[in-house]
Tab-separated table of C-alpha atoms in Angstrom:
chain	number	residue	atom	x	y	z
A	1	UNK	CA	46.790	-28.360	16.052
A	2	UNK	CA	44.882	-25.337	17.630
A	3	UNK	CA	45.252	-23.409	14.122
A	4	UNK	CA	43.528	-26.302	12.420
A	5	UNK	CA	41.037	-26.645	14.950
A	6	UNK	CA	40.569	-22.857	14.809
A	7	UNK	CA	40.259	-23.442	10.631
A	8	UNK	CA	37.644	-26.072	11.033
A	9	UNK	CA	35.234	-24.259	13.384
A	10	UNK	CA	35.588	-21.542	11.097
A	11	UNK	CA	34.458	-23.375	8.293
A	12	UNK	CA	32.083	-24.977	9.882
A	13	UNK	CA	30.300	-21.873	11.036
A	14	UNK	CA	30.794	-20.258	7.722
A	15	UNK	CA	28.785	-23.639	6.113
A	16	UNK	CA	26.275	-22.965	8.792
A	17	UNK	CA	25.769	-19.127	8.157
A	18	UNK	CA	25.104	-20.237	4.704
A	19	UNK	CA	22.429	-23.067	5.316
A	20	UNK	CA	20.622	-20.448	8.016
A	21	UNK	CA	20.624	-17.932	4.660
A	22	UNK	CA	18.875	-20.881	1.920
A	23	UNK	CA	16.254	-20.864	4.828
A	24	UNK	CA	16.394	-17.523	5.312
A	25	UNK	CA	15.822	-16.871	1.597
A	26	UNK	CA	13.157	-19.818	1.646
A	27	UNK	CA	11.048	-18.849	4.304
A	28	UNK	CA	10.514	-15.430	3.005
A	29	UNK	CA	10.731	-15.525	-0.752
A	30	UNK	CA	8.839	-18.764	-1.385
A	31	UNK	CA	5.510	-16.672	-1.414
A	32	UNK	CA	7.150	-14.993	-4.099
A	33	UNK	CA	8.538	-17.537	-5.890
A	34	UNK	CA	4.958	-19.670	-6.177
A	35	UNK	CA	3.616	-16.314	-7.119
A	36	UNK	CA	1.712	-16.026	-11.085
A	37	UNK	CA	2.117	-12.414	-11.057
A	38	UNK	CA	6.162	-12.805	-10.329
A	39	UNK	CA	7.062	-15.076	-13.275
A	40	UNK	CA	5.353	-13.287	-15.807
A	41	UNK	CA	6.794	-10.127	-14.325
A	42	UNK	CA	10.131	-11.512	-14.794
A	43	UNK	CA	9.800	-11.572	-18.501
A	44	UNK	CA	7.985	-8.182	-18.874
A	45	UNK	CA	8.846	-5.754	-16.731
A	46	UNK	CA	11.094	-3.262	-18.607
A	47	UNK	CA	14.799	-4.014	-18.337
A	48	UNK	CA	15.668	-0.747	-17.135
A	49	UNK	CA	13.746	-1.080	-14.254
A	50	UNK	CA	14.473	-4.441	-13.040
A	51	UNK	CA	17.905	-3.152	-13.624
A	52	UNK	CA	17.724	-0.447	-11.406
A	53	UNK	CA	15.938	-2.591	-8.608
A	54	UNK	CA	18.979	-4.709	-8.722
A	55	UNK	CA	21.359	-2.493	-8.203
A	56	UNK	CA	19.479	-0.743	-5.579
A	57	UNK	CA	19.265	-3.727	-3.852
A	58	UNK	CA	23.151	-4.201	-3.531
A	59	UNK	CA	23.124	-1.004	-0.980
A	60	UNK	CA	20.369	-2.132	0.790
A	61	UNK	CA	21.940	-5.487	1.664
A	62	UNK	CA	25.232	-3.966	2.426
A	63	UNK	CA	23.845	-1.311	4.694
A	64	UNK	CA	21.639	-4.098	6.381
A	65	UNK	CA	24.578	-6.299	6.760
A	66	UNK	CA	26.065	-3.354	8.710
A	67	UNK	CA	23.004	-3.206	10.524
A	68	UNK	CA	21.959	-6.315	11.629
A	69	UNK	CA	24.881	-8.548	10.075
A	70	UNK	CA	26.259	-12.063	10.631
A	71	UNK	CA	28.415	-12.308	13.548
A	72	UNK	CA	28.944	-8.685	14.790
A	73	UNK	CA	30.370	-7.191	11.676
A	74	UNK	CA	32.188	-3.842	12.240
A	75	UNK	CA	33.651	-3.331	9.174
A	76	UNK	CA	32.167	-2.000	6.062
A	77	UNK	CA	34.350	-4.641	3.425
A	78	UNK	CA	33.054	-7.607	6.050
A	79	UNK	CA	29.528	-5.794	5.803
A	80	UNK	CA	30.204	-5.558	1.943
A	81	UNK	CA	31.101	-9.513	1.584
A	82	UNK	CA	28.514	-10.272	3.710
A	83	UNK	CA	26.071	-8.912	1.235
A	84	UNK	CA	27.629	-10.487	-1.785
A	85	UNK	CA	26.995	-13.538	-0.058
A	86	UNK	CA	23.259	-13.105	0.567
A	87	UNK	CA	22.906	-11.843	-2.894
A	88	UNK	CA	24.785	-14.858	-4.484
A	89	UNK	CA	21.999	-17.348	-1.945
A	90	UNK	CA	19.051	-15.640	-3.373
A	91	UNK	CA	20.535	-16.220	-6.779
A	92	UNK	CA	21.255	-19.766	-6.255
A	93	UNK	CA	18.173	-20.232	-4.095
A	94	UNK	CA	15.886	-18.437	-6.596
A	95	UNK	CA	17.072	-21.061	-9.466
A	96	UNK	CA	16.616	-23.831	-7.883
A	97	UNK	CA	13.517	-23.378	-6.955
A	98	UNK	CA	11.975	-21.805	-10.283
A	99	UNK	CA	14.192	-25.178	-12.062
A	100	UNK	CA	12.342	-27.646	-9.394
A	101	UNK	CA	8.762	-26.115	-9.835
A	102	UNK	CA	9.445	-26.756	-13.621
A	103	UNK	CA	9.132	-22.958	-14.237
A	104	UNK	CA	12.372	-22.646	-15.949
A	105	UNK	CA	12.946	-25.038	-19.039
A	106	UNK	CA	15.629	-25.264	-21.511
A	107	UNK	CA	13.933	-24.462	-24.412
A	108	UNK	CA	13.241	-20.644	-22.617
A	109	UNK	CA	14.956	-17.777	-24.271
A	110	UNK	CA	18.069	-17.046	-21.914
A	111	UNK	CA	16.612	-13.039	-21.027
A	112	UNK	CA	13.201	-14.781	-19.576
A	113	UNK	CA	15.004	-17.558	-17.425
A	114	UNK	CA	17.719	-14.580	-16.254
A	115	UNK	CA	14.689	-12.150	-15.594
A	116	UNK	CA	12.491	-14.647	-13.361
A	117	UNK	CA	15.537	-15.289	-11.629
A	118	UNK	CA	16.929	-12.097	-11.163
A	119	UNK	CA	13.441	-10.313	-9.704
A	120	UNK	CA	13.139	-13.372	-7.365
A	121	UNK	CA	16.761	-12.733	-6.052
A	122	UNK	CA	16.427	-9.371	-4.727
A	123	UNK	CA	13.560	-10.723	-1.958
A	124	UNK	CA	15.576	-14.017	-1.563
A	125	UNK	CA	18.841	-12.425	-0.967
A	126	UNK	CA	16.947	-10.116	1.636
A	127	UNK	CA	15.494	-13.165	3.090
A	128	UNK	CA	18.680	-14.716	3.047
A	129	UNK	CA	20.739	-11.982	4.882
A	130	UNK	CA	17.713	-11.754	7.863
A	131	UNK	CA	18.057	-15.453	8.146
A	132	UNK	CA	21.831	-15.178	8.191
A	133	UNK	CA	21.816	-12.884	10.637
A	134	UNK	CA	18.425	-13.124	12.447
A	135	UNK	CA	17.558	-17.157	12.135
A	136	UNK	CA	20.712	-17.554	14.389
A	137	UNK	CA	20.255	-15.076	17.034
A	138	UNK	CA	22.024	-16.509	20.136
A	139	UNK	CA	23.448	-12.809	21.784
A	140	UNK	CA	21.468	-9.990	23.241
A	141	UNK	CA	20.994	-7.585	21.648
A	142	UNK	CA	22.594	-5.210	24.835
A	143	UNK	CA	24.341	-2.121	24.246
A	144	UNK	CA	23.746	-1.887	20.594
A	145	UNK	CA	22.489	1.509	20.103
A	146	UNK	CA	20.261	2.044	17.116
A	147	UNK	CA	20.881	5.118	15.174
A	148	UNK	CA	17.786	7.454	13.491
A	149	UNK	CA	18.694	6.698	10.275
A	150	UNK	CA	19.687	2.601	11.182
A	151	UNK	CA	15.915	2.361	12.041
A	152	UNK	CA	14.320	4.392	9.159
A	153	UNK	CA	16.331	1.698	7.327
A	154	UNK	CA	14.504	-0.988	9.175
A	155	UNK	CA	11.125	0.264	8.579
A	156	UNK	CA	12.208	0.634	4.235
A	157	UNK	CA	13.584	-3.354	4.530
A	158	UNK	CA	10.181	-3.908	6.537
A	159	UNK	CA	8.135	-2.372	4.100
A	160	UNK	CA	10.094	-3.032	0.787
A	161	UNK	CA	9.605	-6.783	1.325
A	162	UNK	CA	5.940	-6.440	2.212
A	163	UNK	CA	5.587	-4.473	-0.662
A	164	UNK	CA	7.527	-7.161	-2.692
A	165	UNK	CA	5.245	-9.289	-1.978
A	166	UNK	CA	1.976	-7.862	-2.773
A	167	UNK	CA	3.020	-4.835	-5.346
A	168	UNK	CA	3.230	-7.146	-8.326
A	169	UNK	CA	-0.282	-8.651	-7.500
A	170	UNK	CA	-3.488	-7.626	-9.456
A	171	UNK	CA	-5.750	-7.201	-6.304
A	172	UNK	CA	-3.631	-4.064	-5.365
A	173	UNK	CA	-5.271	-2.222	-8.226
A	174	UNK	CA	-8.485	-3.840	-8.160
A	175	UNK	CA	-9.187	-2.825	-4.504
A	176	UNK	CA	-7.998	0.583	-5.648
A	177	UNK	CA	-10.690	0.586	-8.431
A	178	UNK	CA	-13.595	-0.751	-6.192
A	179	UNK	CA	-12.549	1.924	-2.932
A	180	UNK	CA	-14.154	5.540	-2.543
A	181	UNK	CA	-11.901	8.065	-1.181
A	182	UNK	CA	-13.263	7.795	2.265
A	183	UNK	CA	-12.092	4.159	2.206
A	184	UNK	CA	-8.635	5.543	1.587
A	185	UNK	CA	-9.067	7.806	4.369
A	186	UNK	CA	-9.580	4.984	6.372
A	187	UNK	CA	-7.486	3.036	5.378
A	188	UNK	CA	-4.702	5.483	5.663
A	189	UNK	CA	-5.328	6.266	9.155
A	190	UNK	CA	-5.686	2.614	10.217
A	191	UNK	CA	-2.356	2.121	8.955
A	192	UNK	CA	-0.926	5.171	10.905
A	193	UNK	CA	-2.719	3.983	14.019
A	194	UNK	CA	-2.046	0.355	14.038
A	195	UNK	CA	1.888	1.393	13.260
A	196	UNK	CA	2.071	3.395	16.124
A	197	UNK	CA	0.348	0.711	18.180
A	198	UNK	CA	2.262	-2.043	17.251
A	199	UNK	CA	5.373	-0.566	17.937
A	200	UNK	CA	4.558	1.384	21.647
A	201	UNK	CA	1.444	-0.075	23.036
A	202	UNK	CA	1.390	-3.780	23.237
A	203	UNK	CA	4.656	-4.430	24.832
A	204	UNK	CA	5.962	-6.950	22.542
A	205	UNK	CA	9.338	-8.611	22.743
A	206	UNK	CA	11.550	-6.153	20.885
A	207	UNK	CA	9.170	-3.491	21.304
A	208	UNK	CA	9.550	0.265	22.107
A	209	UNK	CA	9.147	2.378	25.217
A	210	UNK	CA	8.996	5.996	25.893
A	211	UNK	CA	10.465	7.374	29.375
A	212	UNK	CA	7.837	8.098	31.590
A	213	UNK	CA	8.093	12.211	31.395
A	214	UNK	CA	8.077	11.621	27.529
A	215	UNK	CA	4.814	12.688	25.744
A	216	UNK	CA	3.308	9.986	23.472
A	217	UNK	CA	3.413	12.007	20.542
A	218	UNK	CA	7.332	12.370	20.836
A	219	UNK	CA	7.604	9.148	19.452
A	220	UNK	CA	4.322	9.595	17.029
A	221	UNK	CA	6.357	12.733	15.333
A	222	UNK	CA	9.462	11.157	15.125
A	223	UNK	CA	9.451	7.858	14.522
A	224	UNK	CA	5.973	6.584	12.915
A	225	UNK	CA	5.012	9.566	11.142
A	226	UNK	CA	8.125	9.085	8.799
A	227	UNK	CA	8.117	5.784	9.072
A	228	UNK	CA	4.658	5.397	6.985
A	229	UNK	CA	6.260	8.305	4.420
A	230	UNK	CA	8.662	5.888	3.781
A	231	UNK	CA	6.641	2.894	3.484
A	232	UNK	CA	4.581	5.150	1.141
A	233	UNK	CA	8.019	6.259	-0.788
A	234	UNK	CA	8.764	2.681	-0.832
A	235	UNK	CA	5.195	2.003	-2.192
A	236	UNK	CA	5.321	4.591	-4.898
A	237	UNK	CA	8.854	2.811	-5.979
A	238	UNK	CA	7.393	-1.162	-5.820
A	239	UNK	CA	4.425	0.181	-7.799
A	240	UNK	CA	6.714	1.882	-10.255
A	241	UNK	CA	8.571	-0.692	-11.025
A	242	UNK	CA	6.351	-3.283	-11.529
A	243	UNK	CA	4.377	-0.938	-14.090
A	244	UNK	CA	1.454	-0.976	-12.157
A	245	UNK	CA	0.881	2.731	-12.416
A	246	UNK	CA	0.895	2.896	-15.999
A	247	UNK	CA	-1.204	6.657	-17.189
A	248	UNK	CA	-3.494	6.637	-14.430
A	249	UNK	CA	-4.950	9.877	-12.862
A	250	UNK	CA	-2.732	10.849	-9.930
A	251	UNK	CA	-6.086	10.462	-7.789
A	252	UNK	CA	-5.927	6.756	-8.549
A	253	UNK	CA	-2.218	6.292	-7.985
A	254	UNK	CA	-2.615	7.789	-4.278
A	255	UNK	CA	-5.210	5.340	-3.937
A	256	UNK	CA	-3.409	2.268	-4.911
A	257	UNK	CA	-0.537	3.363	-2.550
A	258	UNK	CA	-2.408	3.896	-0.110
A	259	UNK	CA	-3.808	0.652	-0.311
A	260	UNK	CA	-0.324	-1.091	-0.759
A	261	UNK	CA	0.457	1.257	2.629
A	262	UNK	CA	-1.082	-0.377	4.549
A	263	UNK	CA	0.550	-4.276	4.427
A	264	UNK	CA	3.940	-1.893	3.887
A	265	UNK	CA	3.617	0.309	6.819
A	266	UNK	CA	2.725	-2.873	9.413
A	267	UNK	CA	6.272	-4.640	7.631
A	268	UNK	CA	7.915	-1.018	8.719
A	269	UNK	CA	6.521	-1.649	12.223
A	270	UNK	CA	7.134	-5.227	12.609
A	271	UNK	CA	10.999	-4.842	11.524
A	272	UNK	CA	11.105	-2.647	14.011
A	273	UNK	CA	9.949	-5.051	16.554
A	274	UNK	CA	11.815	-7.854	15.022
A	275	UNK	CA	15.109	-6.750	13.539
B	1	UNK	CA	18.421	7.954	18.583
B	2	UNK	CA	16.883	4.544	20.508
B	3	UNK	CA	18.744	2.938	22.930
B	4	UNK	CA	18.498	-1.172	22.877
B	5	UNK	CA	18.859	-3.430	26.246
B	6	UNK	CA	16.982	-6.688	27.630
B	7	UNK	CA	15.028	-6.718	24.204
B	8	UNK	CA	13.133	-3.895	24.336
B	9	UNK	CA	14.129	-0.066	23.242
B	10	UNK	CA	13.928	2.796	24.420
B	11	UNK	CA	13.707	6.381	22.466
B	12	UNK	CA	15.627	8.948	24.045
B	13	UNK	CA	14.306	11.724	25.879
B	14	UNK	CA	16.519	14.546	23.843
B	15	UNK	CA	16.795	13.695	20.607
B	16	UNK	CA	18.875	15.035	17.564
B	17	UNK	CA	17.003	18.005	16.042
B	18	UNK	CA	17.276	16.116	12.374
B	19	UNK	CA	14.640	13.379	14.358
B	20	UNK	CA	12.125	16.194	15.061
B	21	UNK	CA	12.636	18.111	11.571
B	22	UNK	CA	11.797	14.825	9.996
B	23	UNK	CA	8.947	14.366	11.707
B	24	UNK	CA	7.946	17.868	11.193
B	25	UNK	CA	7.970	17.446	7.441
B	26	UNK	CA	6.862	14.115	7.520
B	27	UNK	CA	3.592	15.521	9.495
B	28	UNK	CA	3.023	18.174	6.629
B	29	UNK	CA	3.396	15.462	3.804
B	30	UNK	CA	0.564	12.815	5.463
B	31	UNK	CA	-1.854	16.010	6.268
B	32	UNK	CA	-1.301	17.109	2.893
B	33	UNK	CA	-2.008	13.250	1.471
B	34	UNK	CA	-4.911	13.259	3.685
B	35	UNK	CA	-6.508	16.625	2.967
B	36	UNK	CA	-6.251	16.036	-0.705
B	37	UNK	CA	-7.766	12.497	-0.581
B	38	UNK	CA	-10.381	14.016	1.817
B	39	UNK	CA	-11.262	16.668	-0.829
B	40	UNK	CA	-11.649	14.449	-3.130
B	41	UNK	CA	-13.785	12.165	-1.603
B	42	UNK	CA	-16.008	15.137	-0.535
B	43	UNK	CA	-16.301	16.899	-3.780
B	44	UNK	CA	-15.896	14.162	-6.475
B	45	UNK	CA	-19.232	12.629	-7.336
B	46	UNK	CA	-19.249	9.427	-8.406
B	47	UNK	CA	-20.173	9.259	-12.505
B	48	UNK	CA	-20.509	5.874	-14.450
B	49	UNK	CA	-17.525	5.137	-16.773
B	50	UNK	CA	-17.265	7.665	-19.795
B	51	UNK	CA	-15.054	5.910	-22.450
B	52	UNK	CA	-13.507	7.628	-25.814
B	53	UNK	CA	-11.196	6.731	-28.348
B	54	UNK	CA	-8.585	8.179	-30.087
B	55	UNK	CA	-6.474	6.745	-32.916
B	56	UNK	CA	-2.837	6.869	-32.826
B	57	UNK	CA	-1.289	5.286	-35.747
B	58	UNK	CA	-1.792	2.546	-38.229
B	59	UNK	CA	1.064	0.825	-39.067
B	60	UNK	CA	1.878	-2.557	-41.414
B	61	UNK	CA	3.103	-5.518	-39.760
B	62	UNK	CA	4.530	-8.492	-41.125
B	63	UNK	CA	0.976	-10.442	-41.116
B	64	UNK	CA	-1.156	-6.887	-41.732
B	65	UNK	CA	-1.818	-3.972	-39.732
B	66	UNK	CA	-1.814	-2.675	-36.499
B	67	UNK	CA	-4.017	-0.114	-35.733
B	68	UNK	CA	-2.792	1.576	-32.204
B	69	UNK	CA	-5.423	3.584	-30.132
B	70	UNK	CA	-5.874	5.516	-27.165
B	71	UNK	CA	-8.640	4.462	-24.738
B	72	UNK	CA	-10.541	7.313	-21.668
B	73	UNK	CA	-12.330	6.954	-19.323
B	74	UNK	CA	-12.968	10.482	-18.089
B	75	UNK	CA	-15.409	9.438	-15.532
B	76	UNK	CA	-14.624	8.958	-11.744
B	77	UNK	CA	-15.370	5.362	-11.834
B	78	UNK	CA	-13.298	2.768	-12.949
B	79	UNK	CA	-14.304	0.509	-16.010
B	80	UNK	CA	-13.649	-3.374	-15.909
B	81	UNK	CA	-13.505	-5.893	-19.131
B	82	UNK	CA	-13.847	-2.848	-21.556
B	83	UNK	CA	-14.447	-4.449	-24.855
B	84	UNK	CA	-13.281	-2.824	-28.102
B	85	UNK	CA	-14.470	-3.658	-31.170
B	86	UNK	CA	-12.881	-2.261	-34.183
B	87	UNK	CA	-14.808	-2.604	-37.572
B	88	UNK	CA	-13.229	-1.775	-41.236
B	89	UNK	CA	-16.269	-1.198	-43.928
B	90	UNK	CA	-16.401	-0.927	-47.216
B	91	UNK	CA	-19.419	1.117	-48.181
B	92	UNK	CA	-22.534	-0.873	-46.203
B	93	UNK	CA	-19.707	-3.986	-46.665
B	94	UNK	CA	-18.288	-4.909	-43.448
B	95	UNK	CA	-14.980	-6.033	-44.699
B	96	UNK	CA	-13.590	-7.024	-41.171
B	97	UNK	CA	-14.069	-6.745	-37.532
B	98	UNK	CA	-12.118	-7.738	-35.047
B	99	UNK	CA	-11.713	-7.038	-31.092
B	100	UNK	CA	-9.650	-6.761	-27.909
B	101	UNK	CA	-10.398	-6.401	-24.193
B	102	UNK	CA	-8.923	-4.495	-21.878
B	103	UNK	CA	-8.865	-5.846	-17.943
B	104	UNK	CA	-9.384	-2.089	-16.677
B	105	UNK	CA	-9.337	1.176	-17.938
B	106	UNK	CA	-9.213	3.433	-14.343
B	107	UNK	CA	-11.280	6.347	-13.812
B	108	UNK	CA	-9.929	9.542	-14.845
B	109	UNK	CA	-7.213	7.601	-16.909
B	110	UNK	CA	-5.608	6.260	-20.262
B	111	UNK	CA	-5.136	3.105	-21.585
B	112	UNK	CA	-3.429	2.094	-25.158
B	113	UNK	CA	-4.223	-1.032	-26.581
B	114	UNK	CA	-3.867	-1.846	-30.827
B	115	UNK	CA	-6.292	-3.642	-33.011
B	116	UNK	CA	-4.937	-6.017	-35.458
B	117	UNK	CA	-6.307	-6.191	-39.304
B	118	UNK	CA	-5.595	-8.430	-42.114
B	119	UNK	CA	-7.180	-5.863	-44.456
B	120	UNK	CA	-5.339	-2.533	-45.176
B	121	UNK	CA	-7.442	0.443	-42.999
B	122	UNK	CA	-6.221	2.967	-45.720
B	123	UNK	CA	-9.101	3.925	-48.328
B	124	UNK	CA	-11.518	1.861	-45.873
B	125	UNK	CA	-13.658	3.866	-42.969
B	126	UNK	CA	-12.302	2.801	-39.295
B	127	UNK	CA	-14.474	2.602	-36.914
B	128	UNK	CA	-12.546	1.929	-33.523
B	129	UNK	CA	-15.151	2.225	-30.391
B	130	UNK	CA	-15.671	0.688	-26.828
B	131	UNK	CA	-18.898	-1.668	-26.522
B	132	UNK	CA	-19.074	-2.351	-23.393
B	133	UNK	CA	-17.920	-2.806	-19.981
B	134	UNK	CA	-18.465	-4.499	-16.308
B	135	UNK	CA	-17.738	-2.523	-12.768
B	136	UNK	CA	-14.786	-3.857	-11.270
């Protein structure tokens, strides 16, 4: 009797960790999904690229999974299932949405309903591993150590799925076009600033603190300073995949990342402070 | 490394030197980013959009021809709704003219675009330029 107990609270957990990863995948891709600039993207974008994207985004989940996965994972294959899961909701999730909003029909040529619904997969599946693991938080988080590299990661999810978000949108490039330099300037330091801020100064839940013999700038070096290089990085990549650099100068391509930098560099911080 | 407990973190005191040498070159690649961009925006004058055409290639297509052109700007300000009107005459004839619009073309870059004709170019004078333009 206990093993079939045992079976059915297993299942019954497993059925939840899936519903807590639709609304994981819901509450953060539906921007997306409702999104003009997405669904055209999803039949333009070059192949290559929204190939690559895909396949980068298996390593990200499974690396996240390990991370911050379902149920204290420990091993990599339970980190690596976990992350075929997630991917397979934000498939699943992705389609049913795009069928119910009447933006997939049959009479659409198979590549254009596969490429709206693979592009909207990569930030549902991220949605839905955070939700699997995050909407369900019920243990402290005490004695789990955070390594350098673990939390770079963090800041790249944070700032991959901001950039998600607002990369394939035209008012990236028009705000771009319509800033001086010394707007970028500004812009870019904001970002650094508010970062830093975010993360060390306001003492939010989840938030960071330096010993009290540690200088300020410890943590300014080592954590935030490459934390916005790879929010840029992951900038660069987003706008590079979306072909929204296309043969500009290289003048106007720092511009438009830096203008993407700054959403992507508060999604670094605020991982940090939530993940 | 950053320790976790009671929801908030805290970064160690004596970290791995991999932490700082990150940091270090992470520091040179943001003062580099911002010295450049600060250069720029001290030496680079604003000038209105500057717009030339080049023709790549005319090619037949099943319903006529294509003709496929570069588009400029070489100025430091971006151009918005660029139109581009390409005319084919015959003599003082205008046999055709059609046009195309492009959304932007960015300062200091290059945009392609392709005019389509129902009339063969060849033997004809092409006149492919931009006529006009809004600021973004």
């Amino acid at each position: 009797m206990a093993v079939a107990e045992d079976e059915t609270s297993g299942f019954s957990r497993f059925v939840t960790g899936l519903g807590r990863g639709v609304a994981g995948a819901l509450f953060l891709a539906l921007p997306m999904l409702m999104t003009m600039e997405m669904w055209h993207l999803g039949y333009y974008m070059a192949r290559e690229r929204l190939f690559l994207l895909l396949l980068l985004n298996i390593p990200l989940l499974v690396l996240l999974a390990h991370r911050i996965g379902f149920e204290n994972i420990s091993t990599w294959r339970e980190a690596v299932r976990d992350a075929i899961i997630a991917y397979g909701i934000g498939i699943v999730t992705s389609l049913v949405v795009l069928a119910a909003l009447g933006l997939l029909r049959g009479g659409m040529p198979a590549a254009e309903i596969v490429g709206k619904t693979a592009l909207q997969s990569v930030p549902a599946s991220i949605g839905a591993m955070l939700g699997r693991s995050q909407l369900g938080h019920e243990e402290t988080d005490d004695g789990k150590k955070g390594t350098y590299p673990g939390e770079l990661l963090l800041m790249a999810t944070g700032a991959l799925f901001l950039s998600l978000n607002i990369a394939p949108t035209d008012e990236i490039v028009v705000l771009a076009y319509k800033m001086t330099a010394w707007h970028a300037l500004v812009v870019a330091l904001l970002s650094i600033a508010l970062m830093h801020g975010f993360v060390y100064a306001v003492s939010f839940i989840g938030g960071h603190e330096l010993s009290p013999e540690t200088p300020w700038w410890h943590a300014f070096v080592r954590f935030t300073l490459p934390g916005y290089v790879v929010a840029l990085g992951i900038c660069i990549f987003t706008l590079w995949i979306f072909e929204r650099l296309g043969d500009s100068s290289a003048v106007e391509i720092m511009l438009s990342v830096i203008v993407l930098g700054f959403p992507a560099s508060l999604g670094a911080a605020a991982a940090r402070l939530i993940l | 490394m950053t320790r976790s407990g009671t929801g908030r973190h805290r970064e160690r005191h004596d970290p791995h030197w991999i932490e700082w040498l990150t940091g270090l070159v992470s520091a040179v690649l943001i003062a580099g980013m911002l010295s450049w961009i600060g250069w720029e925006a001290v030496t680079r004058k604003a000038t209105p959009p500057d717009l030339s055409i080049t023709v790549l290639a005319t090619e037949a297509t099943s319903a006529g021809h294509r003709v496929a052109f570069d588009i400029y700007n070489s100025a430091t300000t971006t151009a918005a709704s660029v139109t581009v009107i390409g005319r084919l005459t015959e003599g003082d004839r205008i046999v055709e003219e059609n046009q195309v619009t492009f959304d932007y073309v960015a300062a200091e870059s290059k945009s392609t675009g392709a005019i389509l004709f129902r009339n063969d170019p060849a033997g004809r004078d092409l006149d492919i330029r931009a006529a006009g333009y809004t600021d973004p």
